[in-house]
Short mmCIF file of C-alpha atoms in Angstrom, two decimals:
data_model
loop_
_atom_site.label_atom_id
_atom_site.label_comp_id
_atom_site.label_asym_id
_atom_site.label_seq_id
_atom_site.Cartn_x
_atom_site.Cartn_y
_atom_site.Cartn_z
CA UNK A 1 -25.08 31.57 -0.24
CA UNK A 2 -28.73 31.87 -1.54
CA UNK A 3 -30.20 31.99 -5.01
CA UNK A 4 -30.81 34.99 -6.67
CA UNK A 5 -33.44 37.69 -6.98
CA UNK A 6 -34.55 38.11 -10.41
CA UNK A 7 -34.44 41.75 -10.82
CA UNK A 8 -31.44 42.42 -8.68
CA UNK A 9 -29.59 45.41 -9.56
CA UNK A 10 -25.86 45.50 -9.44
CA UNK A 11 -22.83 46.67 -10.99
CA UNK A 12 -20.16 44.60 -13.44
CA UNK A 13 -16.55 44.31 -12.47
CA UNK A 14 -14.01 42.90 -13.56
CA UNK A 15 -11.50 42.29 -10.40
CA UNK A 16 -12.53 42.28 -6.34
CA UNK A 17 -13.02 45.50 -4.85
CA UNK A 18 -10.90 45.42 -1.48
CA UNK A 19 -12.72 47.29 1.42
CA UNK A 20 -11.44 49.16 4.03
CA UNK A 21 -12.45 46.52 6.67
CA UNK A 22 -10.81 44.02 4.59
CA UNK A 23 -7.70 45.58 4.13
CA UNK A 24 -8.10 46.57 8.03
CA UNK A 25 -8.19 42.87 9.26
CA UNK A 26 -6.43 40.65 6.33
CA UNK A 27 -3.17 42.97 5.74
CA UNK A 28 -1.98 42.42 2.13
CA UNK A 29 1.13 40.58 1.54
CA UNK A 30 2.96 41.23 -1.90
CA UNK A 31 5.63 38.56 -2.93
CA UNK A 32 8.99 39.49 -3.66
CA UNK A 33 10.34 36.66 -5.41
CA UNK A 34 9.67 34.82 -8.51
CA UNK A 35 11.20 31.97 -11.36
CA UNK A 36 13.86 32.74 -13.42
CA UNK A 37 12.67 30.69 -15.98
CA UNK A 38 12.58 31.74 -20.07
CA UNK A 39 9.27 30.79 -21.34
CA UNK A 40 7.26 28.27 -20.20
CA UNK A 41 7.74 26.90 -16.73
CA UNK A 42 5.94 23.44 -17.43
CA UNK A 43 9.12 22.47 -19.93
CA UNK A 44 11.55 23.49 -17.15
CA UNK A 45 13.14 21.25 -14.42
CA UNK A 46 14.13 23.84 -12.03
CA UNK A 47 11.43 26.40 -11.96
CA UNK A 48 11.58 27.94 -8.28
CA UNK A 49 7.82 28.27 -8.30
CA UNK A 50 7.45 24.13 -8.75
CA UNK A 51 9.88 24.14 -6.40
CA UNK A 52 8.36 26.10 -3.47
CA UNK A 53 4.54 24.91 -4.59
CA UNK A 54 3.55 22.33 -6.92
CA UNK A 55 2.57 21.63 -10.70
CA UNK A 56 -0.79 22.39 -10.57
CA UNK A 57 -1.72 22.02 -14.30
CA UNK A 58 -1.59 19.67 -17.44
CA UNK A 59 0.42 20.73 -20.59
CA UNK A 60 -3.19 21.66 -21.86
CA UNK A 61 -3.74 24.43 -19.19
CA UNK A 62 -6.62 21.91 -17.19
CA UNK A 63 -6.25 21.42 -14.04
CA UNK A 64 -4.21 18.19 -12.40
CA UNK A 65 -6.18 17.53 -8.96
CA UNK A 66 -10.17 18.44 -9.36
CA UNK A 67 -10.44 16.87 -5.86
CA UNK A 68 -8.25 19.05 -4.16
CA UNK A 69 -9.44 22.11 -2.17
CA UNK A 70 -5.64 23.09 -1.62
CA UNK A 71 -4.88 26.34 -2.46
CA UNK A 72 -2.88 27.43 -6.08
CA UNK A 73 -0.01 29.21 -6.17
CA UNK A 74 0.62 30.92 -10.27
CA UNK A 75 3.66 32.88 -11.49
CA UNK A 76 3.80 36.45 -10.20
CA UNK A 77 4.90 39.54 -11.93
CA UNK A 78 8.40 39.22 -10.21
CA UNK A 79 8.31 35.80 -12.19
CA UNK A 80 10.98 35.79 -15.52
CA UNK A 81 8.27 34.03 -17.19
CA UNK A 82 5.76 35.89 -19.95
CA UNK A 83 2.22 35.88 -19.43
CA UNK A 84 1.74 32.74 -21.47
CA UNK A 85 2.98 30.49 -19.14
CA UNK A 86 1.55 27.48 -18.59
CA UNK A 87 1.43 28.67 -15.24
CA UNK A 88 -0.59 31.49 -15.32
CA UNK A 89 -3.89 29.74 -16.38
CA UNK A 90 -6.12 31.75 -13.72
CA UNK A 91 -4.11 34.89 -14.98
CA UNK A 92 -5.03 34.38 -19.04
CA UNK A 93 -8.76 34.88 -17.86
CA UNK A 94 -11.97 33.06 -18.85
CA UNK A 95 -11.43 31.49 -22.64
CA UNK A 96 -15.63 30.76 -22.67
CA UNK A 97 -18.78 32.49 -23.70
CA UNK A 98 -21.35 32.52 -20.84
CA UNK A 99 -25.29 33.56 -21.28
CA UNK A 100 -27.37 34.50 -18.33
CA UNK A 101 -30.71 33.18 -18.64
CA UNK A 102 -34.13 32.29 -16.80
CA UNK A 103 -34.33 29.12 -15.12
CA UNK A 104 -37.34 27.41 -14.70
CA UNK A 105 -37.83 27.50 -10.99
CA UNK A 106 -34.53 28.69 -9.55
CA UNK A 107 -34.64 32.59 -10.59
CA UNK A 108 -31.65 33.10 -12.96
CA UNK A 109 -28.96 31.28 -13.73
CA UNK A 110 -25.52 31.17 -16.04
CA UNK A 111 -24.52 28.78 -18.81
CA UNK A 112 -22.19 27.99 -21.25
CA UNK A 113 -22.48 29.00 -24.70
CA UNK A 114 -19.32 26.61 -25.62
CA UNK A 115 -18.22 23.11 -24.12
CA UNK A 116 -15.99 23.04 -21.05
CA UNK A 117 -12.91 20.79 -21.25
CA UNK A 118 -12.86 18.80 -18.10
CA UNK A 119 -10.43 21.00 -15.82
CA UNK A 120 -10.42 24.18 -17.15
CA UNK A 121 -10.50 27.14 -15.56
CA UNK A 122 -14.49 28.61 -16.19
CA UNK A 123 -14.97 31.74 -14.39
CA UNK A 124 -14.07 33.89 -11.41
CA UNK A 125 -16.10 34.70 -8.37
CA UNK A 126 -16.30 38.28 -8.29
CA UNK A 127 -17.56 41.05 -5.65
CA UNK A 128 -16.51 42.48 -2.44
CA UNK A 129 -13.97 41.47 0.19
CA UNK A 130 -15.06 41.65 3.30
CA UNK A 131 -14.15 40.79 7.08
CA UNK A 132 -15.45 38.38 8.66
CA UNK A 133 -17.62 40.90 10.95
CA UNK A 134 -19.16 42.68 8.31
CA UNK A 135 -20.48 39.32 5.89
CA UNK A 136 -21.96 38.58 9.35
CA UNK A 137 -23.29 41.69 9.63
CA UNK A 138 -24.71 42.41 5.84
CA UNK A 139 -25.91 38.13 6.26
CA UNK A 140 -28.05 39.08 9.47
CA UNK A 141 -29.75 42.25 8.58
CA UNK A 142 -30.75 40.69 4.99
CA UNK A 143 -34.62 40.76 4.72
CA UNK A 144 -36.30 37.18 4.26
CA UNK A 145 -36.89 38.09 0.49
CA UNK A 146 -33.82 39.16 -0.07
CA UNK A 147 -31.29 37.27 -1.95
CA UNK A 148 -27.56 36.48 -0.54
CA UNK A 149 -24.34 36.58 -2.49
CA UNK A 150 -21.93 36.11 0.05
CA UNK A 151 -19.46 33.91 -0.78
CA UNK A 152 -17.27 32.00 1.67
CA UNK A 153 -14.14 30.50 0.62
CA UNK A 154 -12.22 28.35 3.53
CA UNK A 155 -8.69 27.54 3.45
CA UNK A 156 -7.12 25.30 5.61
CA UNK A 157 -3.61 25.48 6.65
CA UNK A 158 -2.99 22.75 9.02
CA UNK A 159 -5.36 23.71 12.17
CA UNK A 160 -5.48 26.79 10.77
CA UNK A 161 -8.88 27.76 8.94
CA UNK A 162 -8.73 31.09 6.74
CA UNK A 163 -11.72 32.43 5.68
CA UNK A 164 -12.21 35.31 2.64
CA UNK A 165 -15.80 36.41 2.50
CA UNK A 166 -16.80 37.66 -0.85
CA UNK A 167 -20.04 39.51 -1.71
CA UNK A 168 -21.32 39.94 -5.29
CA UNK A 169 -24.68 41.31 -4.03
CA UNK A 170 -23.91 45.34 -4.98
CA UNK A 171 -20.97 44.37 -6.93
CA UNK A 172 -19.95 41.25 -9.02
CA UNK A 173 -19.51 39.75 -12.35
CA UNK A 174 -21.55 37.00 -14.23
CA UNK A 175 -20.48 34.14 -11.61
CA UNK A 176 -23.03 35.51 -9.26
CA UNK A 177 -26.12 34.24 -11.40
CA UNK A 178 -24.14 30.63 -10.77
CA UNK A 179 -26.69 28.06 -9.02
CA UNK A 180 -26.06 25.53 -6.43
CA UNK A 181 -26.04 22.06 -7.68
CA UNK A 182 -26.24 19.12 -5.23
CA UNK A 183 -24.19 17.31 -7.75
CA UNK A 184 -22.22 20.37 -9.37
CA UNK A 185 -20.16 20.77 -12.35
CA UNK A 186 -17.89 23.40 -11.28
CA UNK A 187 -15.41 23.21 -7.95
CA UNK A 188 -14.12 26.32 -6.07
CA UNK A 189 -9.75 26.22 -5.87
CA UNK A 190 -8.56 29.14 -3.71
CA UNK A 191 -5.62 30.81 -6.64
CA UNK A 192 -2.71 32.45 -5.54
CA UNK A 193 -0.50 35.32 -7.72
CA UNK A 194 1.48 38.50 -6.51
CA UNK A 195 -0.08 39.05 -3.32
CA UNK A 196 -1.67 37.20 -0.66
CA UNK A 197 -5.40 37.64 -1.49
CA UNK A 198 -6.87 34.37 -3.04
CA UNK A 199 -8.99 34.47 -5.91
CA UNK A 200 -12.13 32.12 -5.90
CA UNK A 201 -11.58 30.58 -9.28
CA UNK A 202 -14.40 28.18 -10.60
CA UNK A 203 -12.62 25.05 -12.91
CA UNK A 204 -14.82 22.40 -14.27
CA UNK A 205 -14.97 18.82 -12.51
CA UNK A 206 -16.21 17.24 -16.03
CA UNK A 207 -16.60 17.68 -20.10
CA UNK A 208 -19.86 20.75 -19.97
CA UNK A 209 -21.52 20.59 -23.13
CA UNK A 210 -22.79 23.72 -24.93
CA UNK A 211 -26.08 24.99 -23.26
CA UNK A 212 -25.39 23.27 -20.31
CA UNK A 213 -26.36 25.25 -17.08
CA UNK A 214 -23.13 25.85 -14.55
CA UNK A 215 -23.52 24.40 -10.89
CA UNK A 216 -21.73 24.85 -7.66
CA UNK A 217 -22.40 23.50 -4.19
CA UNK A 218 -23.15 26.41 -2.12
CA UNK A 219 -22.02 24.03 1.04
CA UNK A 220 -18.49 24.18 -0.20
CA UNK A 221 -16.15 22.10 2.14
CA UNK A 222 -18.60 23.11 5.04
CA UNK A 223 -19.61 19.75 6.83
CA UNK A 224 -23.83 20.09 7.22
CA UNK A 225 -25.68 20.23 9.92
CA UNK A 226 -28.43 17.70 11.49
CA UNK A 227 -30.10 19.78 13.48
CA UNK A 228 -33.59 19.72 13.02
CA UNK A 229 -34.79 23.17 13.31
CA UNK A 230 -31.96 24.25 11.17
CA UNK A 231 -33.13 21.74 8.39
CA UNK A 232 -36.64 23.61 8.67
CA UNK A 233 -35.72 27.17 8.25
CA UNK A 234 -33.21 26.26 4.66
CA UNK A 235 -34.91 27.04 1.87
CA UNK A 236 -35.80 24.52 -0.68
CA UNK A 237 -33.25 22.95 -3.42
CA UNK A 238 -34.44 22.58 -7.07
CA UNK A 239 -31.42 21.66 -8.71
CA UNK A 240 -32.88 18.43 -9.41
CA UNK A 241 -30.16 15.81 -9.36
CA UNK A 242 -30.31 12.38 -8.32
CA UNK A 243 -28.76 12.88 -4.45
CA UNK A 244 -30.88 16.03 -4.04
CA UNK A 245 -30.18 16.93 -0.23
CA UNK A 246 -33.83 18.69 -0.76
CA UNK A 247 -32.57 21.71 0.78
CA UNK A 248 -30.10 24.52 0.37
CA UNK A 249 -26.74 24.62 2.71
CA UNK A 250 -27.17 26.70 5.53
CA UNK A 251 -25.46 30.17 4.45
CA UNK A 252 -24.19 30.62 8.73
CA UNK A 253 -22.18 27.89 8.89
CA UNK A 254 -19.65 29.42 6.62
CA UNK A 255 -19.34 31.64 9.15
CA UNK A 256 -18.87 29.28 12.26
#
C-alpha cells in the first residue's frame, strides 16, 4: 500500500462497504451464540466467550499481546453483556482526536491531537472489501502517479492463509492518510464481532504523545523480497527512522 496523493478525492464512512464480489467469494457467517454474562465479562470466571477465545484486554481496555498478529474475537450482539464491556473495546469506537495534516515530504499524513496509552485501540481501517481478483485488478491498472490504498490484512489459521483486501482509495475514513513507518507506532490486529468479516483495527505498540504523527508498516506480516529488480522499481521511504529499509514494501506481495 502506497502513500497518498495530496488532492485525492474520496468519500467519509464510517463502517466497510461490502461489495458484491466480496460477498460473492467470502460468504458471511453470522454467530449464533454468545456469554451469558451480567455486566462486565473481565470480572467473570465463566464467560463462554473467554472460554471459546481468549482475554484479549487489560482491565483498562489496552490491549494484552501487541506482538500478536492473532486474530480478536469481542462480544457479539447475541452476547448477555451491555455494550460497555470490557470486551467490546473495538466496538466503543475511537476515544482520540485525529488531525490530518501536510507532511513534509510524504504527501499527507494523520496525527494525534491527544496522547495514546500504550495498547489502545486508535483507529479503524476503513474502505472497500474486495476479492482477491478485483484488488489485483484495481492494483494493476493503477497509473504510475496514482496513489494505492489497498489494504491487505493476512490471517493465518494453521496452513491456512486468509486474506481481506480493503480499499480506501474511493471510499475510507481518516486511517487512509496513515503513513508507513519502518519503525511504526501503530500494529494491525484482525477483530472479530457478530459475523465473520474482520475488522482491521489499528492499537498502539507504545505511549504517542500529542502531535505525534501515526505510523504503520505497509509490509505488514509479509516477509520482503531480495530480488533486485524488485528493490529498483519500490518507491522511496521517507519515514526517517533509524532502520530505514530505504524503500517502501512491495504492494504485490500482499497478494502472492
Amino acid at each position: 500500500m502506497y502513500k497518498k496523493n495530496l488532492n485525492a478525492v474520496y468519500q467519509h464512512i464510517d463502517e466497510c462497504i461490502i461489495t458484491d464480489s466480496f460477498a460473492k467469494e467470502s460468504p458471511i457467517n453470522n454467530f449464533w451464540f454468545g456469554c451469558s454474562c451480567e455486566g462486565d465479562c473481565l470480572n467473570q470466571n465463566d464467560c463462554f466467550c473467554f472460554d471459546q477465545y481468549f482475554v484479549a484486554y487489560n482491565n483498562d481496555g489496552t490491549l494484552k499481546n501487541l506482538q500478536s498478529s492473532e486474530p480478536l474475537y469481542e462480544c457479539n450482539d447475541c452476547c448477555s453483556c451491555g455494550s460497555s464491556c470490557g470486551n467490546r473495546i473495538f466496538q466503543q469506537g475511537s476515544k482520540g482526536v485525529y488531525e490530518v495534516f501536510t507532511t513534509q515530504n510524504r504527501g499527507m499524513g494523520l496525527r494525534t491531537v491527544e496522547f495514546i496509552k500504550k495498547g489502545a485501540f486508535v483507529i479503524e481501517y476503513i474502505g472497500e472489501l474486495l476479492c482477491d481478483a478485483e484488488a489485483r485488478f484495481r492494483s494493476a491498472n493503477m497509473k504510475p502517479t496514482e496513489s494505492n490504498y489497498i489494504l491487505v490484512l493476512r490471517e493465518h489459521f494453521g496452513e491456512k492463509v486468509l486474506k481481506t483486501c480493503i480499499d480506501a482509495g474511493r471510499y475510507g475514513n481518516y486511517a487512509r492518510f496513515i503513513n508507513h513507518s519502518c519503525e511504526p507506532n501503530l500494529s494491525i490486529v484482525p477483530v472479530r464481532f457478530n459475523n465473520s468479516i474482520p475488522h482491521a483495527a489499528l492499537f498502539s505498540l507504545h505511549n504517542i504523545e500529542a502531535g505525534e504523527e501515526l505510523t504503520f508498516s505497509y509490509a505488514g506480516n509479509v516477509p520482503e523480497s531480495a530480488d533486485v529488480e524488485e528493490i529498483e522499481i519500490r518507491k522511496k521511504c521517507f519515514c526517517g527512522s533509524i532502520s530505514c529499509s530505504e524503500k517502501l514494501p512491495f504492494t504485490l506481495n500482499a497478494f502472492s
